mmCIF file of C-alpha atoms and ligand atoms in Angstrom:
data_model
loop_
_atom_site.group_PDB
_atom_site.id
_atom_site.type_symbol
_atom_site.label_atom_id
_atom_site.label_comp_id
_atom_site.label_asym_id
_atom_site.label_seq_id
_atom_site.Cartn_x
_atom_site.Cartn_y
_atom_site.Cartn_z
ATOM 1 C CA MET A 23 226.775 1.985 238.632
ATOM 2 C CA ASP A 24 228.241 5.056 237.019
ATOM 3 C CA HIS A 25 225.994 7.263 234.946
ATOM 4 C CA MET A 26 225.636 10.769 233.569
ATOM 5 C CA ASP A 27 222.719 12.812 234.850
ATOM 6 C CA GLY A 28 222.404 15.632 232.322
ATOM 7 C CA LEU A 29 225.867 17.170 232.443
ATOM 8 C CA THR A 30 226.933 15.579 235.733
ATOM 9 C CA VAL A 31 228.840 12.302 235.992
ATOM 10 C CA GLU A 32 228.102 10.264 239.082
ATOM 11 C CA GLY A 33 229.778 7.267 240.691
ATOM 12 C CA CYS A 34 232.309 6.604 237.921
ATOM 13 C CA GLU A 35 235.069 4.164 238.877
ATOM 14 C CA ARG A 36 236.279 3.139 235.425
ATOM 15 C CA CYS A 37 239.915 4.237 235.952
ATOM 16 C CA PRO A 38 241.471 2.698 239.105
ATOM 17 C CA ASP A 39 244.480 5.091 239.208
ATOM 18 C CA LEU A 40 242.231 8.127 238.911
ATOM 19 C CA VAL A 41 239.749 6.903 241.499
ATOM 20 C CA ALA A 42 242.744 6.601 243.858
ATOM 21 C CA SER A 43 244.156 10.062 243.066
ATOM 22 C CA ARG A 44 241.011 12.188 242.787
ATOM 23 C CA SER A 45 239.073 13.881 245.566
ATOM 24 C CA ARG A 46 236.070 14.306 243.300
ATOM 25 C CA ILE A 47 234.823 14.120 239.709
ATOM 26 C CA VAL A 48 235.296 17.526 238.052
ATOM 27 C CA ASP A 49 232.468 18.134 235.581
ATOM 28 C CA GLY A 50 232.365 20.924 233.014
ATOM 29 C CA VAL A 51 231.017 24.350 233.988
ATOM 30 C CA GLY A 52 229.094 27.000 232.086
ATOM 31 C CA PRO A 53 225.767 27.317 230.313
ATOM 32 C CA ALA A 54 224.233 24.229 228.731
ATOM 33 C CA ASP A 55 223.518 26.271 225.576
ATOM 34 C CA ALA A 56 226.980 27.851 225.212
ATOM 35 C CA ASP A 57 228.125 28.522 221.614
ATOM 36 C CA LEU A 58 231.738 28.022 222.610
ATOM 37 C CA VAL A 59 233.159 25.004 224.460
ATOM 38 C CA PHE A 60 236.737 24.836 225.715
ATOM 39 C CA VAL A 61 238.173 21.359 226.253
ATOM 40 C CA GLY A 62 241.279 20.880 228.389
ATOM 41 C CA GLU A 63 243.174 17.772 229.323
ATOM 42 C CA ALA A 64 242.338 16.802 232.916
ATOM 43 C CA PRO A 65 241.898 18.500 236.281
ATOM 44 C CA GLY A 66 245.035 19.496 238.213
ATOM 45 C CA ALA A 67 245.401 19.961 241.978
ATOM 46 C CA ASN A 68 243.403 23.216 242.131
ATOM 47 C CA GLU A 69 240.600 21.853 239.987
ATOM 48 C CA ASP A 70 240.465 18.682 242.068
ATOM 49 C CA ALA A 71 240.257 20.769 245.267
ATOM 50 C CA GLU A 72 237.598 23.175 243.981
ATOM 51 C CA GLY A 73 235.638 20.867 241.704
ATOM 52 C CA GLU A 74 235.812 23.194 238.695
ATOM 53 C CA PRO A 75 237.953 23.077 235.531
ATOM 54 C CA PHE A 76 240.680 25.684 234.984
ATOM 55 C CA VAL A 77 240.672 27.478 238.331
ATOM 56 C CA GLY A 78 244.466 27.521 238.888
ATOM 57 C CA ARG A 79 247.088 29.645 237.103
ATOM 58 C CA SER A 80 246.107 28.205 233.712
ATOM 59 C CA GLY A 81 242.556 29.263 234.503
ATOM 60 C CA ASP A 82 243.705 32.822 235.209
ATOM 61 C CA VAL A 83 245.367 32.933 231.783
ATOM 62 C CA LEU A 84 242.198 31.607 230.145
ATOM 63 C CA ASP A 85 239.987 34.076 232.049
ATOM 64 C CA ASP A 86 242.231 37.003 230.988
ATOM 65 C CA ALA A 87 242.118 35.935 227.344
ATOM 66 C CA LEU A 88 238.334 35.543 227.500
ATOM 67 C CA ARG A 89 238.017 39.028 229.004
ATOM 68 C CA ASP A 90 240.237 40.461 226.224
ATOM 69 C CA ALA A 91 237.881 38.794 223.747
ATOM 70 C CA GLY A 92 234.849 40.436 225.397
ATOM 71 C CA LEU A 93 233.652 37.273 227.134
ATOM 72 C CA ALA A 94 233.174 36.295 230.756
ATOM 73 C CA ARG A 95 233.905 32.827 232.064
ATOM 74 C CA ASP A 96 230.149 32.359 232.563
ATOM 75 C CA ASP A 97 229.489 32.916 228.841
ATOM 76 C CA VAL A 98 231.292 29.748 227.759
ATOM 77 C CA ARG A 99 231.447 26.076 228.679
ATOM 78 C CA ILE A 100 234.745 24.813 230.088
ATOM 79 C CA THR A 101 235.393 21.096 230.408
ATOM 80 C CA ASN A 102 238.112 18.451 230.154
ATOM 81 C CA CYS A 103 238.768 15.218 228.257
ATOM 82 C CA VAL A 104 239.169 13.408 231.571
ATOM 83 C CA ARG A 105 237.178 14.387 234.668
ATOM 84 C CA CYS A 106 239.446 13.090 237.420
ATOM 85 C CA ARG A 107 242.891 14.301 238.437
ATOM 86 C CA PRO A 108 245.695 11.979 237.283
ATOM 87 C CA PRO A 109 248.318 11.120 239.930
ATOM 88 C CA ASP A 110 251.259 13.573 240.035
ATOM 89 C CA ASN A 111 249.587 15.537 237.228
ATOM 90 C CA ARG A 112 250.737 13.006 234.642
ATOM 91 C CA ASP A 113 249.031 12.973 231.243
ATOM 92 C CA PRO A 114 245.916 10.809 231.096
ATOM 93 C CA THR A 115 246.560 7.426 229.455
ATOM 94 C CA SER A 116 244.818 6.498 226.218
ATOM 95 C CA GLU A 117 242.652 4.058 228.186
ATOM 96 C CA GLU A 118 241.599 6.816 230.612
ATOM 97 C CA LEU A 119 240.832 9.123 227.685
ATOM 98 C CA GLU A 120 238.669 6.428 226.112
ATOM 99 C CA ASN A 121 236.932 5.626 229.409
ATOM 100 C CA CYS A 122 235.876 9.270 229.743
ATOM 101 C CA ARG A 123 235.164 9.952 226.065
ATOM 102 C CA GLY A 124 231.482 9.033 226.234
ATOM 103 C CA TYR A 125 230.882 11.692 228.901
ATOM 104 C CA LEU A 126 232.577 14.368 226.793
ATOM 105 C CA GLU A 127 230.649 13.286 223.707
ATOM 106 C CA ALA A 128 227.361 13.397 225.622
ATOM 107 C CA GLU A 129 228.221 16.876 226.936
ATOM 108 C CA ILE A 130 229.061 18.154 223.441
ATOM 109 C CA ASP A 131 225.947 16.514 222.014
ATOM 110 C CA LEU A 132 223.741 18.257 224.589
ATOM 111 C CA LEU A 133 225.408 21.641 224.063
ATOM 112 C CA ASP A 134 225.521 21.444 220.249
ATOM 113 C CA PRO A 135 228.079 24.303 220.219
ATOM 114 C CA GLU A 136 229.135 26.468 217.266
ATOM 115 C CA LEU A 137 232.788 25.812 218.020
ATOM 116 C CA ILE A 138 234.894 23.545 220.219
ATOM 117 C CA VAL A 139 238.305 24.924 221.226
ATOM 118 C CA THR A 140 240.886 22.348 222.291
ATOM 119 C CA LEU A 141 243.366 23.684 224.862
ATOM 120 C CA GLY A 142 246.670 21.899 224.246
ATOM 121 C CA LYS A 143 247.975 18.868 222.437
ATOM 122 C CA VAL A 144 246.170 16.139 224.401
ATOM 123 C CA PRO A 145 242.584 17.315 223.722
ATOM 124 C CA GLY A 146 243.487 18.280 220.136
ATOM 125 C CA GLU A 147 244.837 14.832 219.368
ATOM 126 C CA HIS A 148 242.062 13.089 221.306
ATOM 127 C CA LEU A 149 239.245 14.811 219.417
ATOM 128 C CA LEU A 150 240.905 14.842 215.992
ATOM 129 C CA GLY A 151 242.353 11.328 216.220
ATOM 130 C CA ARG A 152 245.669 12.391 214.701
ATOM 131 C CA ASP A 153 248.960 14.051 215.647
ATOM 132 C CA VAL A 154 248.623 17.778 216.213
ATOM 133 C CA ALA A 155 251.373 20.429 216.130
ATOM 134 C CA VAL A 156 249.651 22.891 218.427
ATOM 135 C CA THR A 157 251.919 25.885 217.812
ATOM 136 C CA SER A 158 251.737 25.809 214.027
ATOM 137 C CA GLU A 159 248.080 24.726 213.855
ATOM 138 C CA ALA A 160 246.738 27.125 216.522
ATOM 139 C CA GLY A 161 243.730 29.013 215.191
ATOM 140 C CA ASP A 162 242.962 26.446 212.470
ATOM 141 C CA ILE A 163 239.342 25.293 212.349
ATOM 142 C CA VAL A 164 238.881 21.674 211.337
ATOM 143 C CA GLU A 165 235.934 19.304 211.096
ATOM 144 C CA ALA A 166 235.991 16.304 213.430
ATOM 145 C CA GLU A 167 233.519 13.530 213.995
ATOM 146 C CA ILE A 168 232.602 13.557 217.674
ATOM 147 C CA GLY A 169 229.890 11.233 218.951
ATOM 148 C CA GLY A 170 228.693 10.552 215.405
ATOM 149 C CA GLU A 171 228.291 14.256 214.524
ATOM 150 C CA SER A 172 230.555 16.462 212.457
ATOM 151 C CA ARG A 173 231.799 19.271 214.715
ATOM 152 C CA ARG A 174 233.968 22.322 214.135
ATOM 153 C CA VAL A 175 237.091 22.329 216.281
ATOM 154 C CA MET A 176 239.627 25.137 216.671
ATOM 155 C CA LEU A 177 243.075 24.077 217.828
ATOM 156 C CA CYS A 178 244.673 26.217 220.518
ATOM 157 C CA ALA A 179 247.712 26.049 222.781
ATOM 158 C CA HIS A 180 247.292 25.141 226.438
ATOM 159 C CA PRO A 181 247.141 28.288 228.607
ATOM 160 C CA ALA A 182 250.007 26.887 230.743
ATOM 161 C CA ALA A 183 252.274 27.243 227.681
ATOM 162 C CA THR A 184 252.104 31.020 228.180
ATOM 163 C CA LEU A 185 253.380 30.616 231.750
ATOM 164 C CA TYR A 186 256.465 28.733 230.568
ATOM 165 C CA ASP A 187 256.997 30.982 227.554
ATOM 166 C CA PRO A 188 255.606 34.541 227.837
ATOM 167 C CA SER A 189 256.068 35.061 224.074
ATOM 168 C CA GLN A 190 253.103 32.676 223.692
ATOM 169 C CA ARG A 191 250.761 35.089 225.500
ATOM 170 C CA ASP A 192 249.792 37.223 222.505
ATOM 171 C CA PRO A 193 249.269 34.314 220.084
ATOM 172 C CA PHE A 194 247.160 32.547 222.752
ATOM 173 C CA ALA A 195 245.000 35.651 223.282
ATOM 174 C CA GLU A 196 244.669 36.069 219.505
ATOM 175 C CA THR A 197 243.400 32.482 219.095
ATOM 176 C CA ILE A 198 240.821 32.970 221.854
ATOM 177 C CA ARG A 199 239.710 36.230 220.215
ATOM 178 C CA ALA A 200 239.331 34.480 216.856
ATOM 179 C CA ALA A 201 237.306 31.692 218.502
ATOM 180 C CA ALA A 202 235.000 34.214 220.209
ATOM 181 C CA GLU A 203 234.419 36.070 216.930
ATOM 182 C CA TYR A 204 233.752 32.873 215.021
ATOM 183 C CA ALA A 205 231.244 31.583 217.577
ATOM 184 C CA ALA A 206 229.462 34.960 217.733
ATOM 185 C CA ASP A 207 229.204 35.146 213.921
ATOM 186 C CA GLU A 208 227.992 31.572 213.548
ATOM 187 C CA GLY A 209 225.638 31.767 216.550
ATOM 188 C CA GLY A 210 224.148 35.007 215.206
ATOM 189 C CA GLN A 211 223.648 33.561 211.747
ATOM 190 C CA SER A 212 221.976 30.385 212.910
ATOM 191 C CA ARG A 213 219.565 32.376 215.094
ATOM 192 C CA LEU A 214 218.370 34.522 212.166
ATOM 193 C CA GLY A 215 216.285 31.602 210.992
ATOM 194 C CA GLU A 216 214.223 31.754 214.186
ATOM 195 C CA PHE A 217 212.639 35.110 213.317
HETATM 196 N N1 LIG B 326 244.690 22.038 232.765
HETATM 197 C C1 LIG B 326 243.724 21.361 232.119
HETATM 198 O O1 LIG B 326 243.955 20.814 231.050
HETATM 199 N N2 LIG B 326 242.523 21.321 232.660
HETATM 200 C C2 LIG B 326 242.227 21.950 233.788
HETATM 201 O O2 LIG B 326 241.080 21.892 234.215
HETATM 202 C C3 LIG B 326 243.247 22.666 234.443
HETATM 203 C C4 LIG B 326 244.476 22.693 233.919
#
């Protein structure tokens, strides 16, 4: 039987195509109390080989933008809507997204982050439940109900978009900077009540 042990999914075989194409389940990485959670689409070949989200060229772009924003990869949580690599890097189907949604909701519930940043159209539309125009909505913060809780979500382009179109690099970095500032402000404010 599949199950989630804390933040780790074990033995899941809900999606036959993905079970056939994956080498492993790729869980999220980063602290379980991170203020900022980045949600991508699904693991690619590098992520499937290494067992960690965003470790290929898209991951390099994300790491650079985090560094520009004064953050290290270890300061944030990085995860995906779907935890297994789709065949030929196709988009996950709506059924696959739904099959994996409970794991993502449980992860977000446990983290209780200040801000969720969706990387690309697929996670934006999956978490908001509506069409998203990533380029024009990048940087917008919206409320979304995720796992029965109202959560704040910032829409952002996928880091791979900057590889296809270098003019997207600065706007991408700016969105990540805005997300880092927002999470730091909100995290700082909520902690004041502890003293
Ligand atoms: N793209 C994604 O959406 N997720 C990854 O983990 C890597 C690339």
